[in-house]
Short mmCIF file of C-alpha atoms in Angstrom, two decimals:
data_model
loop_
_atom_site.label_atom_id
_atom_site.label_comp_id
_atom_site.label_asym_id
_atom_site.label_seq_id
_atom_site.Cartn_x
_atom_site.Cartn_y
_atom_site.Cartn_z
CA LYS K 1 2.44 -18.21 -8.52
CA ASN K 2 3.42 -15.43 -6.14
CA GLN K 3 0.69 -14.97 -3.57
CA VAL K 4 0.22 -13.50 -0.13
CA GLU K 5 -2.70 -14.67 1.95
CA GLN K 6 -3.84 -13.23 5.24
CA SER K 7 -6.13 -14.47 7.93
CA PRO K 8 -8.50 -13.79 9.41
CA GLN K 9 -10.21 -11.52 6.91
CA SER K 10 -11.69 -9.53 9.77
CA LEU K 11 -11.44 -9.56 13.54
CA ILE K 12 -13.24 -7.85 16.38
CA ILE K 13 -11.64 -7.69 19.81
CA LEU K 14 -12.22 -5.90 23.07
CA GLU K 15 -10.03 -2.98 24.00
CA GLY K 16 -7.05 -4.11 26.03
CA LYS K 17 -6.96 -7.62 24.56
CA ASN K 18 -4.19 -9.08 22.45
CA CYS K 19 -4.54 -10.48 18.95
CA THR K 20 -2.45 -12.16 16.29
CA LEU K 21 -2.80 -11.76 12.56
CA GLN K 22 -1.42 -14.31 10.12
CA CYS K 23 0.27 -14.04 6.76
CA ASN K 24 1.28 -16.92 4.49
CA TYR K 25 3.16 -16.34 1.28
CA THR K 26 4.46 -18.24 -1.71
CA VAL K 27 6.55 -15.38 -3.07
CA SER K 28 9.95 -16.33 -4.39
CA PRO K 29 12.70 -15.27 -4.32
CA PHE K 30 11.99 -13.65 -1.00
CA SER K 31 13.56 -10.29 -0.21
CA ASN K 32 11.68 -8.90 2.76
CA LEU K 33 8.29 -8.85 4.42
CA ARG K 34 6.52 -5.79 5.71
CA TRP K 35 3.47 -5.18 7.79
CA TYR K 36 1.50 -2.01 7.17
CA LYS K 37 -1.35 -0.38 9.04
CA GLN K 38 -3.93 1.35 6.90
CA ASP K 39 -6.54 3.54 8.51
CA THR K 40 -9.76 4.00 6.58
CA GLY K 41 -9.28 6.56 3.84
CA ARG K 42 -5.55 6.82 4.41
CA GLY K 43 -2.42 5.39 2.84
CA PRO K 44 -0.54 2.44 4.38
CA VAL K 45 1.95 3.20 7.13
CA SER K 46 4.87 0.86 7.71
CA LEU K 47 4.95 -0.99 11.03
CA THR K 48 7.80 -3.45 10.57
CA ILE K 49 10.07 -4.74 7.86
CA MET K 50 11.96 -8.02 8.14
CA THR K 51 14.57 -9.63 5.97
CA PHE K 52 15.24 -13.33 5.52
CA SER K 53 17.50 -13.60 8.56
CA GLU K 54 15.20 -11.85 11.01
CA ASN K 55 12.78 -13.90 13.09
CA THR K 56 11.11 -11.19 15.09
CA LYS K 57 10.87 -7.44 15.15
CA SER K 58 8.97 -5.16 17.48
CA ASN K 59 7.58 -1.67 17.13
CA GLY K 60 5.93 -0.64 20.35
CA ARG K 61 2.91 -2.84 20.92
CA TYR K 62 3.38 -4.49 17.54
CA THR K 63 5.57 -7.58 17.23
CA ALA K 64 6.08 -9.30 13.92
CA THR K 65 7.53 -12.77 13.47
CA LEU K 66 8.86 -14.44 10.37
CA ASP K 67 9.47 -18.09 9.61
CA ALA K 68 11.17 -18.12 6.25
CA ASP K 69 11.17 -21.91 6.14
CA THR K 70 7.42 -22.26 6.37
CA LYS K 71 6.86 -18.89 4.65
CA GLN K 72 4.68 -17.60 7.43
CA SER K 73 4.57 -14.36 9.33
CA SER K 74 2.44 -13.07 12.15
CA LEU K 75 1.71 -9.69 13.63
CA HIS K 76 0.92 -9.66 17.33
CA ILE K 77 -0.76 -6.65 18.86
CA THR K 78 -0.70 -6.38 22.63
CA ALA K 79 -2.99 -4.36 24.86
CA SER K 80 -5.10 -3.23 21.93
CA GLN K 81 -6.41 0.31 21.77
CA LEU K 82 -9.35 1.78 19.93
CA SER K 83 -6.90 3.50 17.58
CA ASP K 84 -5.63 0.11 16.47
CA SER K 85 -8.83 -0.30 14.46
CA ALA K 86 -7.56 -0.42 10.88
CA SER K 87 -6.62 -2.78 8.10
CA TYR K 88 -3.31 -4.56 8.48
CA ILE K 89 -1.61 -5.52 5.27
CA CYS K 90 1.20 -8.01 4.80
CA VAL K 91 3.46 -7.19 1.86
CA VAL K 92 6.24 -9.41 0.53
CA SER K 93 9.00 -8.05 -1.66
CA VAL K 94 10.91 -9.77 -4.43
CA GLY K 95 14.15 -7.85 -4.60
CA GLY K 96 14.21 -4.10 -3.88
CA ALA K 97 11.30 -1.71 -3.70
CA ASN K 98 9.87 -2.36 -7.11
CA ASN K 99 8.24 -5.75 -6.76
CA LEU K 100 5.72 -5.95 -3.96
CA PHE K 101 3.03 -8.53 -3.43
CA PHE K 102 0.16 -7.38 -1.25
CA GLY K 103 -2.03 -9.47 0.97
CA THR K 104 -5.73 -8.73 1.05
CA GLY K 105 -5.44 -7.45 4.59
CA THR K 106 -7.08 -8.14 7.93
CA ARG K 107 -9.67 -5.65 9.07
CA LEU K 108 -9.28 -5.23 12.84
CA THR K 109 -11.95 -3.55 14.91
CA VAL K 110 -11.27 -2.79 18.55
CA ILE K 111 -14.39 -2.13 20.60
CA PRO K 112 -14.64 -0.58 24.05
CA GLY J 1 11.18 9.03 7.82
CA ALA J 2 10.43 9.70 4.19
CA VAL J 3 7.26 11.68 3.57
CA VAL J 4 5.05 11.43 0.53
CA SER J 5 2.11 13.76 -0.01
CA GLN J 6 -0.83 13.64 -2.37
CA HIS J 7 -3.10 16.35 -3.60
CA PRO J 8 -6.00 16.59 -3.55
CA SER J 9 -7.05 14.30 -0.73
CA ARG J 10 -10.48 13.93 -2.26
CA VAL J 11 -12.06 15.11 -5.48
CA ILE J 12 -15.48 14.88 -7.05
CA CYS J 13 -15.78 15.31 -10.79
CA LYS J 14 -18.43 14.88 -13.42
CA SER J 15 -18.43 11.99 -15.84
CA GLY J 16 -16.43 12.79 -18.97
CA THR J 17 -14.08 15.25 -17.36
CA SER J 18 -10.42 14.74 -16.49
CA VAL J 19 -8.85 14.99 -13.09
CA LYS J 20 -5.20 15.23 -12.07
CA ILE J 21 -3.72 13.83 -8.89
CA GLU J 22 -0.30 14.91 -7.68
CA CYS J 23 2.17 12.85 -5.71
CA ARG J 24 5.19 14.50 -4.13
CA SER J 25 8.15 13.17 -2.20
CA LEU J 26 8.86 15.89 0.33
CA ASP J 27 12.24 15.01 1.77
CA PHE J 28 13.92 12.66 -0.66
CA GLN J 29 14.43 12.19 -4.35
CA ALA J 30 12.07 9.59 -5.73
CA THR J 31 13.65 7.84 -8.66
CA THR J 32 10.64 5.56 -8.93
CA MET J 33 7.01 6.27 -8.18
CA PHE J 34 4.13 3.85 -8.14
CA TRP J 35 0.42 4.36 -8.57
CA TYR J 36 -2.14 2.08 -6.97
CA ARG J 37 -5.89 1.95 -6.82
CA GLN J 38 -7.87 0.41 -4.05
CA PHE J 39 -11.53 -0.55 -4.05
CA PRO J 40 -13.49 -0.79 -0.79
CA LYS J 41 -12.34 -3.63 1.44
CA LYS J 42 -9.78 -4.71 -1.15
CA SER J 43 -6.02 -4.50 -1.14
CA LEU J 44 -3.92 -2.16 -3.21
CA MET J 45 -3.60 -2.98 -6.89
CA LEU J 46 -0.58 -1.66 -8.75
CA MET J 47 -1.53 0.36 -11.80
CA ALA J 48 1.81 1.58 -13.07
CA THR J 49 5.42 2.21 -12.23
CA SER J 50 7.20 5.33 -13.37
CA ASN J 51 10.85 6.25 -13.35
CA GLU J 52 11.87 9.87 -13.46
CA GLY J 53 12.21 11.04 -17.03
CA SER J 54 10.91 7.81 -18.54
CA LYS J 55 7.57 6.55 -19.73
CA ALA J 56 5.53 4.70 -17.16
CA THR J 57 5.19 0.94 -17.22
CA TYR J 58 1.57 -0.08 -16.90
CA GLU J 59 0.24 -3.27 -15.39
CA GLN J 60 -1.82 -5.58 -17.51
CA GLY J 61 -5.35 -4.37 -17.94
CA VAL J 62 -4.59 -0.73 -17.11
CA GLU J 63 -5.28 1.61 -20.02
CA LYS J 64 -2.32 3.92 -20.49
CA ASP J 65 -4.36 6.38 -22.54
CA LYS J 66 -6.90 6.67 -19.78
CA PHE J 67 -4.52 6.91 -16.86
CA LEU J 68 -1.80 9.32 -17.92
CA ILE J 69 1.26 9.32 -15.72
CA ASN J 70 3.98 11.92 -15.75
CA HIS J 71 7.13 11.74 -13.64
CA ALA J 72 8.97 14.81 -14.82
CA SER J 73 11.02 15.46 -11.70
CA LEU J 74 12.53 13.52 -8.84
CA THR J 75 9.92 14.83 -6.44
CA LEU J 76 6.71 14.91 -8.44
CA SER J 77 4.56 12.45 -10.31
CA THR J 78 1.06 13.09 -11.59
CA LEU J 79 -1.78 10.76 -12.50
CA THR J 80 -4.44 12.13 -14.80
CA VAL J 81 -7.66 10.20 -15.14
CA THR J 82 -9.02 11.19 -18.53
CA SER J 83 -12.68 11.10 -19.50
CA ALA J 84 -13.56 9.80 -16.07
CA HIS J 85 -16.50 7.46 -15.60
CA PRO J 86 -18.28 6.41 -12.41
CA GLU J 87 -16.44 3.08 -12.46
CA ASP J 88 -13.19 5.03 -12.07
CA SER J 89 -14.34 6.07 -8.63
CA SER J 90 -11.79 4.63 -6.27
CA PHE J 91 -9.04 5.38 -3.79
CA TYR J 92 -5.79 6.18 -5.56
CA ILE J 93 -2.55 5.84 -3.66
CA CYS J 94 0.94 6.71 -4.79
CA SER J 95 4.21 5.57 -3.35
CA ALA J 96 7.80 6.55 -3.92
CA ALA J 97 11.18 4.90 -3.69
CA GLY J 98 14.56 6.56 -3.81
CA LEU J 99 17.76 5.29 -5.35
CA GLY J 100 19.17 2.66 -3.05
CA HIS J 101 15.99 2.54 -0.97
CA TYR J 102 14.49 -0.86 -0.57
CA GLU J 103 11.17 0.41 0.68
CA GLN J 104 8.25 2.21 -0.90
CA TYR J 105 6.84 5.14 1.05
CA PHE J 106 3.12 5.60 0.59
CA GLY J 107 1.14 8.76 0.22
CA PRO J 108 -2.11 9.37 2.12
CA GLY J 109 -4.27 8.61 -0.88
CA THR J 110 -6.82 10.47 -2.98
CA ARG J 111 -10.50 9.61 -2.96
CA LEU J 112 -11.94 10.10 -6.45
CA THR J 113 -15.68 10.15 -6.94
CA VAL J 114 -17.06 10.45 -10.45
CA THR J 115 -20.71 11.45 -10.65
#
């Protein structure tokens, strides 16, 4: 069964601290993995997208890693800011844009 | 990057009425559009997939007669919630993908509240 699981479900950190969010998947055949940031009441915004051959990809303070062998990905956020408070969703694709499997998301709250 | 808009951003309607939500791809031709709904603190759930000029394909458990989807052009898809009930209150998000694109681009969402 194709599934995407994320942990933790929620996380509270102090402003300026780093954090790492986890994503495990059983989706097959794997095409690519994306991390999205979703602010409350807004649509998801793409942070990174990685294919099978990519191990790491950065976008500013966001760094995603992918281990296709263990089917795990992580999203590391450095020097967190209050504006990082959002839900972070891991999405795995099975071939093209039409077949996406969504994780349940990690709700990150950054406090001053 | 590709931009997808939705209108309205939020709508309140009375039970039994119908409401239409528009999804537009602003700077690319969307051969495929997707409609999702999202309940509080839950992830997105795919409702249906529509290809321009074709009937939409609905996910299991989604009533096609209740959620009418039209994708008449390469830049516009509409979702009409017919005879809305309070349990239809949710956050509806569309996304779009162009020919040869391997990524869906999401709209900002529409908050529907049925009273």
